[in-house]
Amino acid sequence: MTDRYQDFASTSLGRMLVKSLGLPDPVRLDRYVAGSPLVDGIVVVGGTGRLADQVPAILDRLGVTRTDAPEEGARYRGLVFDATGLRDPGSLVALRDFFGPLMRSLDRCARLVVVGTPPERLQGAERVAQRALEGFTRSLGKEVGRGGTAQLVYVAEGAEGAVGSTVGFLLSPKSAYVSGQVIRVGARVLQPAEEPDWRRPLVGKVALVTGAARGIGEQISRVLARDGATVVGVDVPQAASDLIGLARQLDGDYLTLDITAKDAPKRIAQHLTASHGGVDVVVHNAGITRDRRLANLDPERWRSVLDVNLVAPERITDELLAQQVVHANGRIVGVASIAGIAGNLGQTSYATSKAGVIGLVDALRDTLDRDITVNAVAPGFIETAMTAAMPFGPREVGRRLNSLSQGGLPVDVAETVAWFADPASTAVTGNVVRVCGQMLLGA
Ligand code: NAD
């Protein structure tokens, strides 16, 4: 649905009022358009650490213009700072020295990325310094303004060669609604990442998307197909006509079933094996809400939410892994929610199910083999039929209470899923990345 406040704020009268009254300023976010360069503008690279050679090499490979000598009067689209060399709190001033003078030279929708070492692997002063990066980056996300974002990427030692897809995603408009996130790369032993063409990284891959007929699932299907995947969409029989229409448009395939049915995991596994020889990317997107305060929540509502959102993804994943339907370097992606992190009034069942999705990521990440990864997105306020149905007050609050002062779009969730799905993201596992514009709720 349209955001009327955003429409008004982009008129000349609206701009004047926003500025003089200090109102939220929901800048129109740049989003990736197929065929465009990954980054439209210059990226400044700074810092001295383990990735000092890697980051420039990644940018060159992705065709991104870069400099390590910013000039007065120039405008910059992105800043990347390698902070892995900061070994004690005193050295953190390097963050100020790099970012401070550049903050007024940023294009709109700028992308700021800090790279660090996972503190849990360090000791003493170095651990303190690396942990401190989180507060810096999250504040940067709140200060950058004009549609800009900031993220921290903790890269484990040995994973320096496996950060390309992550740096590319975070510098590009694909991460329009992702901000203030702490992302871990290389949490477990890894093989060298595949390096496909970033424009079509999923060519030759098969992707299963549940709840594909509409909303976020439809966009996930479109983006994965844009990136080259053959998409197999799953949805309930009642949604068959939308699902079949989408499958035709995307030159993909479909399966109509209720994912909570007893035989659903077997049917999905059989279909993927018989028609596609297996699957590379599994996206558990189908989800429902049956909101009621706990005092009014009947067992049936509780059960249906838990069954669709948590039990079904768990059963389907188990079956696909047990039958080895998921190929090596496969991807399992859950769709959690900000409610699963912060909790929400009237959503005990939903929040339980979505926190459980995060639990699935935690439970699987150390047990998966053959370079199969598991991650989840946790969307915040996304403009869909679900949020359009909210009463005006909570809807406006949900939209504005984030660093970008607006709701996200289904495509923002889809692009994040596509980054997880990228064959080059082998080292990206165990993450729960919020697609929430740095919402004020939750950790
Ligand atoms: P939606 O209701 O528009 O679409 C969900 C799809 O899943 C529908 O096509 C539906 O038919 C399908 N589905 C539901 N139950 C199913 C079942 N038993 N078997 C097969 N398919 C089934 O929802 P959406 O807003 O696009 O949300 C998609 C996912 O994102 C959900 O997991 C939701 O919880 C999550 N999410 C959404 C938001 C938001 O703001 N919209 C925020 C956080 C998380």
Short mmCIF file of C-alpha atoms and ligand atoms in Angstrom, two decimals:
data_model
loop_
_atom_site.label_atom_id
_atom_site.label_comp_id
_atom_site.label_asym_id
_atom_site.label_seq_id
_atom_site.Cartn_x
_atom_site.Cartn_y
_atom_site.Cartn_z
CA MET A 1 0.00 0.00 0.00
CA THR A 2 1.11 3.58 -0.50
CA ASP A 3 2.80 5.48 2.29
CA ARG A 4 0.93 8.81 2.14
CA TYR A 5 3.23 10.49 4.61
CA GLN A 6 6.23 9.59 2.46
CA ASP A 7 4.45 10.95 -0.63
CA PHE A 8 3.74 14.22 1.22
CA ALA A 9 7.26 14.46 2.67
CA SER A 10 8.72 14.35 -0.85
CA THR A 11 6.72 17.41 -2.04
CA SER A 12 8.37 20.83 -1.67
CA LEU A 13 5.97 21.87 1.13
CA GLY A 14 6.48 18.51 2.82
CA ARG A 15 10.27 18.81 2.61
CA MET A 16 10.10 22.24 4.21
CA LEU A 17 7.87 21.04 7.08
CA VAL A 18 9.94 17.91 7.68
CA LYS A 19 13.06 20.02 7.97
CA SER A 20 11.68 22.86 10.08
CA LEU A 21 9.70 20.64 12.49
CA GLY A 22 12.27 17.84 12.68
CA LEU A 23 9.72 15.25 11.46
CA PRO A 24 10.69 11.74 10.25
CA ASP A 25 12.19 11.94 6.76
CA PRO A 26 11.42 8.78 4.81
CA VAL A 27 13.77 9.23 1.84
CA ARG A 28 12.81 7.15 -1.20
CA LEU A 29 15.22 4.25 -1.03
CA ASP A 30 17.26 3.19 -4.04
CA ARG A 31 16.57 -0.40 -5.00
CA TYR A 32 18.49 -2.63 -7.33
CA VAL A 33 17.31 -2.73 -10.94
CA ALA A 34 18.45 -5.75 -12.97
CA GLY A 35 21.10 -4.78 -15.49
CA SER A 36 22.40 -1.83 -13.40
CA PRO A 37 25.87 -1.71 -11.88
CA LEU A 38 25.98 -3.24 -8.40
CA VAL A 39 27.07 0.08 -6.87
CA ASP A 40 26.29 3.38 -8.56
CA GLY A 41 29.07 5.63 -7.25
CA ILE A 42 32.47 5.57 -5.60
CA VAL A 43 33.39 3.57 -2.51
CA VAL A 44 36.11 4.77 -0.14
CA VAL A 45 38.20 1.97 1.37
CA GLY A 46 40.14 2.45 4.60
CA GLY A 47 41.72 0.68 7.54
CA THR A 48 44.62 -1.69 7.91
CA GLY A 49 43.96 -5.26 8.87
CA ARG A 50 43.59 -8.80 7.56
CA LEU A 51 41.32 -7.68 4.72
CA ALA A 52 43.38 -4.74 3.48
CA ASP A 53 44.15 -6.58 0.23
CA GLN A 54 40.90 -8.51 -0.02
CA VAL A 55 38.42 -5.63 0.05
CA PRO A 56 39.92 -3.75 -2.93
CA ALA A 57 40.19 -7.03 -4.86
CA ILE A 58 36.51 -7.80 -4.18
CA LEU A 59 35.42 -4.35 -5.32
CA ASP A 60 37.45 -4.67 -8.51
CA ARG A 61 35.89 -8.05 -9.23
CA LEU A 62 32.39 -6.63 -8.74
CA GLY A 63 33.17 -3.67 -11.00
CA VAL A 64 32.85 -1.12 -8.18
CA THR A 65 34.81 2.15 -8.48
CA ARG A 66 36.95 2.67 -5.37
CA THR A 67 39.48 4.99 -3.85
CA ASP A 68 41.63 5.08 -0.76
CA ALA A 69 42.31 8.79 -1.14
CA PRO A 70 39.04 10.71 -0.78
CA GLU A 71 39.04 14.19 -2.24
CA GLU A 72 37.52 17.34 -0.91
CA GLY A 73 34.20 18.13 -2.59
CA ALA A 74 33.68 14.61 -3.98
CA ARG A 75 30.57 12.55 -3.10
CA TYR A 76 30.76 8.92 -2.05
CA ARG A 77 28.25 6.09 -2.24
CA GLY A 78 29.94 3.77 0.20
CA LEU A 79 32.62 3.53 2.87
CA VAL A 80 34.32 0.27 3.89
CA PHE A 81 36.65 0.21 6.85
CA ASP A 82 38.79 -2.79 7.73
CA ALA A 83 38.89 -2.63 11.53
CA THR A 84 40.46 -6.07 12.02
CA GLY A 85 43.77 -4.33 12.78
CA LEU A 86 42.39 -2.50 15.84
CA ARG A 87 43.92 -4.31 18.81
CA ASP A 88 43.01 -2.16 21.83
CA PRO A 89 40.47 0.49 22.81
CA GLY A 90 42.92 3.33 22.12
CA SER A 91 43.15 2.32 18.48
CA LEU A 92 39.36 2.69 18.02
CA VAL A 93 39.91 6.38 17.31
CA ALA A 94 40.77 5.22 13.79
CA LEU A 95 37.01 4.77 13.27
CA ARG A 96 36.41 8.44 14.03
CA ASP A 97 39.34 9.50 11.90
CA PHE A 98 38.07 7.56 8.87
CA PHE A 99 34.30 8.00 9.02
CA GLY A 100 34.04 11.42 10.71
CA PRO A 101 35.42 13.61 7.91
CA LEU A 102 33.49 11.64 5.27
CA MET A 103 30.02 11.81 6.83
CA ARG A 104 29.21 15.07 5.02
CA SER A 105 30.45 13.76 1.67
CA LEU A 106 27.97 10.92 1.30
CA ASP A 107 25.46 10.43 -1.51
CA ARG A 108 21.92 9.62 -0.47
CA CYS A 109 21.32 5.93 0.32
CA ALA A 110 25.00 5.59 1.23
CA ARG A 111 26.36 2.27 2.47
CA LEU A 112 28.78 2.09 5.40
CA VAL A 113 30.48 -1.19 6.26
CA VAL A 114 32.85 -1.96 9.14
CA VAL A 115 34.77 -5.25 9.01
CA GLY A 116 36.00 -6.81 12.26
CA THR A 117 37.15 -10.06 13.87
CA PRO A 118 34.60 -12.08 15.88
CA PRO A 119 35.38 -11.00 19.47
CA GLU A 120 34.51 -14.42 20.93
CA ARG A 121 37.63 -15.79 19.26
CA LEU A 122 39.91 -13.18 20.85
CA GLN A 123 41.34 -12.36 24.28
CA GLY A 124 42.09 -9.24 26.31
CA ALA A 125 42.30 -5.74 24.83
CA GLU A 126 41.79 -6.95 21.26
CA ARG A 127 38.55 -8.65 22.25
CA VAL A 128 37.37 -5.46 23.94
CA ALA A 129 38.21 -3.35 20.89
CA GLN A 130 36.50 -5.70 18.43
CA ARG A 131 33.38 -5.92 20.58
CA ALA A 132 33.25 -2.11 20.70
CA LEU A 133 32.74 -2.02 16.91
CA GLU A 134 29.13 -3.04 17.44
CA GLY A 135 28.15 0.11 19.32
CA PHE A 136 29.94 2.27 16.80
CA THR A 137 28.25 0.67 13.79
CA ARG A 138 24.76 0.62 15.25
CA SER A 139 25.06 4.33 16.09
CA LEU A 140 26.41 5.05 12.63
CA GLY A 141 23.21 3.48 11.22
CA LYS A 142 21.17 5.94 13.25
CA GLU A 143 23.26 8.94 12.22
CA VAL A 144 23.90 8.38 8.54
CA GLY A 145 20.43 9.57 7.41
CA ARG A 146 19.07 10.20 3.89
CA GLY A 147 18.37 6.51 3.32
CA GLY A 148 21.86 5.40 4.32
CA THR A 149 22.69 2.19 6.19
CA ALA A 150 25.58 0.82 8.29
CA GLN A 151 26.58 -2.76 9.08
CA LEU A 152 29.29 -4.65 10.92
CA VAL A 153 30.71 -7.81 9.36
CA TYR A 154 32.71 -10.05 11.68
CA VAL A 155 34.98 -12.15 9.49
CA ALA A 156 36.59 -15.18 11.11
CA GLU A 157 40.30 -15.77 10.53
CA GLY A 158 40.68 -17.86 7.38
CA ALA A 159 37.44 -16.58 5.85
CA GLU A 160 39.00 -13.47 4.26
CA GLY A 161 38.51 -14.95 0.77
CA ALA A 162 34.83 -15.67 1.36
CA VAL A 163 33.39 -12.22 2.04
CA GLY A 164 32.78 -11.07 -1.55
CA SER A 165 29.04 -11.81 -1.75
CA THR A 166 28.47 -10.17 1.64
CA VAL A 167 30.42 -6.99 0.91
CA GLY A 168 28.72 -6.77 -2.50
CA PHE A 169 25.25 -7.15 -0.99
CA LEU A 170 25.85 -4.64 1.78
CA LEU A 171 27.28 -1.96 -0.55
CA SER A 172 24.51 -2.34 -3.12
CA PRO A 173 20.90 -1.10 -3.18
CA LYS A 174 19.90 -4.75 -2.64
CA SER A 175 20.35 -4.13 1.09
CA ALA A 176 18.06 -1.06 1.03
CA TYR A 177 16.17 -1.96 4.22
CA VAL A 178 18.94 -3.76 6.14
CA SER A 179 20.69 -1.56 8.68
CA GLY A 180 22.45 -1.78 12.03
CA GLN A 181 23.13 -5.49 11.54
CA VAL A 182 26.00 -7.57 12.87
CA ILE A 183 26.79 -10.32 10.39
CA ARG A 184 29.17 -13.22 10.90
CA VAL A 185 31.13 -14.74 8.05
CA GLY A 186 33.14 -17.92 8.46
CA ALA A 187 31.63 -19.26 11.67
CA ARG A 188 32.67 -22.76 10.66
CA VAL A 189 35.29 -24.53 8.54
CA LEU A 190 34.78 -23.74 4.91
CA GLN A 191 35.79 -24.69 1.46
CA PRO A 192 36.80 -21.92 -0.92
CA ALA A 193 33.59 -20.20 -1.99
CA GLU A 194 32.33 -20.59 -5.52
CA GLU A 195 32.62 -17.35 -7.46
CA PRO A 196 29.74 -17.18 -9.89
CA ASP A 197 28.86 -14.14 -12.01
CA TRP A 198 27.26 -11.76 -9.45
CA ARG A 199 24.55 -10.87 -11.98
CA ARG A 200 23.22 -14.44 -12.27
CA PRO A 201 24.73 -16.40 -9.40
CA LEU A 202 21.96 -19.01 -9.28
CA VAL A 203 22.13 -20.26 -12.86
CA GLY A 204 21.68 -24.03 -12.79
CA LYS A 205 20.36 -24.01 -9.21
CA VAL A 206 16.93 -25.18 -8.04
CA ALA A 207 15.12 -23.21 -5.32
CA LEU A 208 12.11 -24.31 -3.28
CA VAL A 209 10.01 -21.43 -1.91
CA THR A 210 7.04 -22.13 0.36
CA GLY A 211 4.16 -19.65 0.47
CA ALA A 212 5.18 -18.50 -3.00
CA ALA A 213 1.77 -17.44 -4.31
CA ARG A 214 1.80 -13.91 -2.93
CA GLY A 215 3.47 -11.33 -0.69
CA ILE A 216 7.04 -11.87 0.39
CA GLY A 217 7.20 -15.42 -1.01
CA GLU A 218 6.22 -14.21 -4.47
CA GLN A 219 9.02 -11.61 -4.40
CA ILE A 220 11.53 -14.16 -3.15
CA SER A 221 10.57 -16.35 -6.10
CA ARG A 222 10.95 -13.47 -8.55
CA VAL A 223 14.35 -12.41 -7.23
CA LEU A 224 15.74 -15.96 -7.13
CA ALA A 225 14.49 -16.47 -10.71
CA ARG A 226 16.09 -13.15 -11.73
CA ASP A 227 19.35 -14.49 -10.33
CA GLY A 228 19.02 -17.57 -12.53
CA ALA A 229 17.34 -20.20 -10.33
CA THR A 230 14.60 -22.58 -11.37
CA VAL A 231 12.00 -21.84 -8.71
CA VAL A 232 9.64 -24.50 -7.39
CA GLY A 233 6.86 -22.64 -5.59
CA VAL A 234 4.72 -24.30 -2.95
CA ASP A 235 1.40 -23.01 -1.66
CA VAL A 236 -2.00 -24.23 -0.50
CA PRO A 237 -4.47 -25.55 -3.14
CA GLN A 238 -6.69 -22.45 -2.61
CA ALA A 239 -3.83 -20.30 -3.95
CA ALA A 240 -3.29 -22.54 -6.99
CA SER A 241 -4.22 -20.04 -9.69
CA ASP A 242 -1.77 -17.36 -8.43
CA LEU A 243 0.89 -19.98 -7.89
CA ILE A 244 0.53 -21.48 -11.36
CA GLY A 245 0.48 -18.00 -12.92
CA LEU A 246 3.74 -17.14 -11.16
CA ALA A 247 5.38 -20.43 -12.12
CA ARG A 248 4.50 -19.76 -15.78
CA GLN A 249 5.92 -16.22 -15.64
CA LEU A 250 9.15 -17.41 -14.06
CA ASP A 251 9.43 -20.50 -16.24
CA GLY A 252 9.50 -22.46 -13.00
CA ASP A 253 7.52 -25.23 -11.35
CA TYR A 254 4.95 -25.53 -8.56
CA LEU A 255 3.45 -27.89 -6.06
CA THR A 256 0.11 -27.26 -4.37
CA LEU A 257 -0.04 -28.65 -0.88
CA ASP A 258 -0.52 -27.67 2.73
CA ILE A 259 2.96 -27.79 4.29
CA THR A 260 1.45 -29.00 7.56
CA ALA A 261 -0.01 -32.13 5.95
CA LYS A 262 1.50 -35.32 7.33
CA ASP A 263 2.83 -36.41 3.94
CA ALA A 264 4.02 -32.91 2.84
CA PRO A 265 7.76 -33.46 3.53
CA LYS A 266 7.75 -36.74 1.57
CA ARG A 267 5.78 -35.27 -1.34
CA ILE A 268 8.11 -32.28 -1.57
CA ALA A 269 11.19 -34.51 -1.41
CA GLN A 270 9.81 -36.84 -4.07
CA HIS A 271 8.83 -33.99 -6.38
CA LEU A 272 12.22 -32.28 -6.11
CA THR A 273 14.07 -35.53 -6.70
CA ALA A 274 11.92 -36.79 -9.57
CA SER A 275 11.50 -33.49 -11.45
CA HIS A 276 14.69 -31.60 -10.61
CA GLY A 277 17.26 -34.07 -9.33
CA GLY A 278 17.28 -32.37 -5.90
CA VAL A 279 17.34 -28.83 -4.59
CA ASP A 280 19.99 -26.17 -3.87
CA VAL A 281 18.03 -23.51 -2.00
CA VAL A 282 15.17 -24.11 0.45
CA VAL A 283 13.25 -21.04 1.61
CA HIS A 284 10.74 -21.62 4.40
CA ASN A 285 8.64 -18.54 3.81
CA ALA A 286 5.03 -19.70 4.34
CA GLY A 287 3.70 -18.25 7.56
CA ILE A 288 0.49 -17.25 9.27
CA THR A 289 -0.66 -15.15 12.22
CA ARG A 290 -3.70 -15.84 14.43
CA ASP A 291 -3.26 -12.95 16.84
CA ARG A 292 -5.00 -12.94 20.22
CA ARG A 293 -3.82 -11.94 23.67
CA LEU A 294 -2.81 -15.07 25.53
CA ALA A 295 -5.87 -14.90 27.81
CA ASN A 296 -8.09 -15.29 24.72
CA LEU A 297 -5.94 -17.67 22.73
CA ASP A 298 -7.61 -21.01 22.08
CA PRO A 299 -5.50 -24.15 21.53
CA GLU A 300 -6.44 -24.38 17.85
CA ARG A 301 -5.08 -20.92 17.03
CA TRP A 302 -1.89 -21.68 18.94
CA ARG A 303 -1.45 -25.02 17.20
CA SER A 304 -2.07 -23.75 13.66
CA VAL A 305 0.53 -20.96 13.99
CA LEU A 306 3.16 -23.25 15.48
CA ASP A 307 2.44 -25.95 12.88
CA VAL A 308 2.78 -23.71 9.82
CA ASN A 309 5.60 -21.45 11.00
CA LEU A 310 7.82 -23.85 12.89
CA VAL A 311 6.88 -27.54 12.85
CA ALA A 312 6.48 -27.73 9.06
CA PRO A 313 9.84 -26.06 8.25
CA GLU A 314 11.51 -28.38 10.74
CA ARG A 315 9.90 -31.54 9.31
CA ILE A 316 10.55 -30.55 5.70
CA THR A 317 14.19 -29.69 6.44
CA ASP A 318 14.70 -32.99 8.26
CA GLU A 319 13.27 -34.97 5.35
CA LEU A 320 15.22 -33.10 2.66
CA LEU A 321 18.47 -33.55 4.60
CA ALA A 322 17.82 -37.16 5.56
CA GLN A 323 17.09 -38.12 1.93
CA GLN A 324 20.08 -36.04 0.73
CA VAL A 325 17.74 -34.08 -1.53
CA VAL A 326 19.67 -30.90 -0.68
CA HIS A 327 22.78 -30.67 -2.85
CA ALA A 328 26.26 -29.91 -1.51
CA ASN A 329 26.75 -26.14 -0.95
CA GLY A 330 22.97 -25.99 -0.47
CA ARG A 331 21.12 -23.27 1.38
CA ILE A 332 18.41 -23.42 4.00
CA VAL A 333 16.76 -20.09 4.72
CA GLY A 334 14.16 -19.46 7.41
CA VAL A 335 11.82 -16.49 7.61
CA ALA A 336 11.64 -15.36 11.23
CA SER A 337 10.30 -11.98 12.35
CA ILE A 338 11.18 -9.08 14.54
CA ALA A 339 8.35 -10.38 16.77
CA GLY A 340 10.47 -13.47 17.42
CA ILE A 341 13.24 -11.21 18.76
CA ALA A 342 11.38 -8.44 20.59
CA GLY A 343 8.03 -10.10 21.27
CA ASN A 344 4.76 -8.40 20.40
CA LEU A 345 1.44 -7.75 22.06
CA GLY A 346 -1.17 -10.29 20.96
CA GLN A 347 1.47 -12.41 19.24
CA THR A 348 2.64 -14.95 21.82
CA SER A 349 2.04 -17.83 19.40
CA TYR A 350 3.56 -16.06 16.41
CA ALA A 351 6.57 -14.80 18.38
CA THR A 352 7.12 -18.28 19.83
CA SER A 353 7.08 -19.80 16.36
CA LYS A 354 9.42 -17.17 14.93
CA ALA A 355 11.87 -17.39 17.84
CA GLY A 356 11.73 -21.12 17.15
CA VAL A 357 12.83 -20.44 13.57
CA ILE A 358 15.89 -18.70 15.03
CA GLY A 359 16.36 -21.80 17.19
CA LEU A 360 16.30 -23.92 14.05
CA VAL A 361 19.19 -21.88 12.65
CA ASP A 362 21.13 -22.33 15.91
CA ALA A 363 20.39 -26.04 16.08
CA LEU A 364 21.33 -26.78 12.48
CA ARG A 365 24.35 -24.60 11.92
CA ASP A 366 26.82 -26.85 13.70
CA THR A 367 25.40 -30.11 12.38
CA LEU A 368 25.11 -29.42 8.67
CA ASP A 369 27.78 -30.88 6.44
CA ARG A 370 28.63 -30.73 2.72
CA ASP A 371 28.87 -26.91 2.99
CA ILE A 372 25.14 -26.55 3.43
CA THR A 373 24.39 -23.28 5.22
CA VAL A 374 21.45 -22.19 7.34
CA ASN A 375 20.40 -18.60 8.00
CA ALA A 376 17.22 -16.64 8.57
CA VAL A 377 15.83 -13.24 7.73
CA ALA A 378 13.83 -11.44 10.41
CA PRO A 379 11.60 -8.92 8.66
CA GLY A 380 10.35 -5.88 10.51
CA PHE A 381 7.50 -3.79 9.14
CA ILE A 382 7.08 -4.85 5.51
CA GLU A 383 4.40 -3.32 3.27
CA THR A 384 2.18 -6.32 2.51
CA ALA A 385 -1.51 -7.26 2.70
CA MET A 386 -0.81 -8.33 6.30
CA THR A 387 0.46 -4.91 7.44
CA ALA A 388 -2.08 -3.00 5.30
CA ALA A 389 -4.80 -4.64 7.41
CA MET A 390 -3.38 -3.18 10.65
CA PRO A 391 -5.25 -0.32 12.38
CA PHE A 392 -3.93 3.16 11.46
CA GLY A 393 -2.14 3.91 14.79
CA PRO A 394 -0.04 0.76 15.15
CA ARG A 395 0.63 0.81 11.39
CA GLU A 396 2.07 4.35 11.48
CA VAL A 397 4.13 3.55 14.57
CA GLY A 398 5.44 0.34 12.98
CA ARG A 399 6.39 2.21 9.84
CA ARG A 400 8.22 5.12 11.42
CA LEU A 401 10.00 3.58 14.42
CA ASN A 402 13.15 2.75 12.52
CA SER A 403 16.22 4.56 11.24
CA LEU A 404 14.78 4.83 7.71
CA SER A 405 11.36 6.12 8.94
CA GLN A 406 9.41 3.85 6.57
CA GLY A 407 8.27 0.30 5.98
CA GLY A 408 10.29 -2.08 3.86
CA LEU A 409 9.10 -3.80 0.69
CA PRO A 410 8.82 -7.55 0.08
CA VAL A 411 11.70 -7.22 -2.38
CA ASP A 412 13.99 -6.10 0.48
CA VAL A 413 13.41 -9.43 2.23
CA ALA A 414 13.82 -11.24 -1.09
CA GLU A 415 17.19 -9.62 -1.85
CA THR A 416 18.46 -10.66 1.58
CA VAL A 417 17.34 -14.24 0.96
CA ALA A 418 19.11 -14.10 -2.42
CA TRP A 419 22.37 -13.07 -0.73
CA PHE A 420 22.12 -16.09 1.60
CA ALA A 421 21.29 -18.26 -1.44
CA ASP A 422 24.30 -17.09 -3.46
CA PRO A 423 26.74 -19.99 -4.00
CA ALA A 424 29.50 -17.54 -3.00
CA SER A 425 27.94 -17.22 0.49
CA THR A 426 29.35 -20.57 1.66
CA ALA A 427 30.86 -18.95 4.73
CA VAL A 428 27.65 -17.14 5.68
CA THR A 429 25.93 -19.47 8.11
CA GLY A 430 24.17 -19.24 11.47
CA ASN A 431 23.04 -15.65 10.88
CA VAL A 432 19.71 -14.07 11.66
CA VAL A 433 19.65 -10.83 9.72
CA ARG A 434 16.92 -8.34 10.39
CA VAL A 435 15.33 -6.63 7.41
CA CYS A 436 13.79 -3.89 9.49
CA GLY A 437 15.43 -0.55 8.66
CA GLN A 438 17.08 -0.73 12.11
CA MET A 439 13.80 -0.85 14.00
CA LEU A 440 13.95 0.46 17.53
CA LEU A 441 12.35 -2.71 18.91
CA GLY A 442 14.42 -5.67 20.02
CA ALA A 443 18.15 -6.22 20.34
P1 NAD B 1 1.15 -13.65 3.20
O1 NAD B 1 0.02 -14.06 4.08
O2 NAD B 1 0.92 -12.55 2.23
O3 NAD B 1 1.69 -14.91 2.38
C1 NAD B 1 1.92 -16.15 3.00
C2 NAD B 1 1.79 -17.25 1.97
O4 NAD B 1 1.98 -18.50 2.64
C3 NAD B 1 0.39 -17.29 1.33
O5 NAD B 1 0.49 -17.42 -0.07
C4 NAD B 1 -0.24 -18.50 1.98
O6 NAD B 1 -1.22 -19.14 1.16
C5 NAD B 1 0.97 -19.39 2.22
N1 NAD B 1 0.68 -20.40 3.26
C6 NAD B 1 0.13 -20.16 4.47
N2 NAD B 1 -0.06 -21.34 5.11
C7 NAD B 1 0.40 -22.31 4.29
C8 NAD B 1 0.46 -23.72 4.40
N3 NAD B 1 0.00 -24.38 5.47
N4 NAD B 1 0.98 -24.43 3.36
C9 NAD B 1 1.44 -23.78 2.26
N5 NAD B 1 1.40 -22.45 2.11
C10 NAD B 1 0.87 -21.72 3.10
O7 NAD B 1 2.34 -13.31 4.20
P2 NAD B 1 3.64 -12.40 3.99
O8 NAD B 1 3.39 -11.09 4.63
O9 NAD B 1 4.11 -12.45 2.59
O10 NAD B 1 4.68 -13.17 4.95
C11 NAD B 1 5.58 -14.14 4.47
C12 NAD B 1 6.49 -14.56 5.61
O11 NAD B 1 7.13 -13.42 6.17
C13 NAD B 1 5.73 -15.22 6.77
O12 NAD B 1 6.51 -16.26 7.31
C14 NAD B 1 5.58 -14.08 7.76
O13 NAD B 1 5.42 -14.56 9.07
C15 NAD B 1 6.91 -13.36 7.56
N6 NAD B 1 6.91 -11.97 8.01
C16 NAD B 1 6.15 -11.01 7.41
C17 NAD B 1 6.19 -9.69 7.86
C18 NAD B 1 5.39 -8.58 7.22
O14 NAD B 1 5.53 -7.41 7.65
N7 NAD B 1 4.57 -8.84 6.21
C19 NAD B 1 7.01 -9.37 8.94
C20 NAD B 1 7.75 -10.37 9.54
C21 NAD B 1 7.71 -11.66 9.04
#
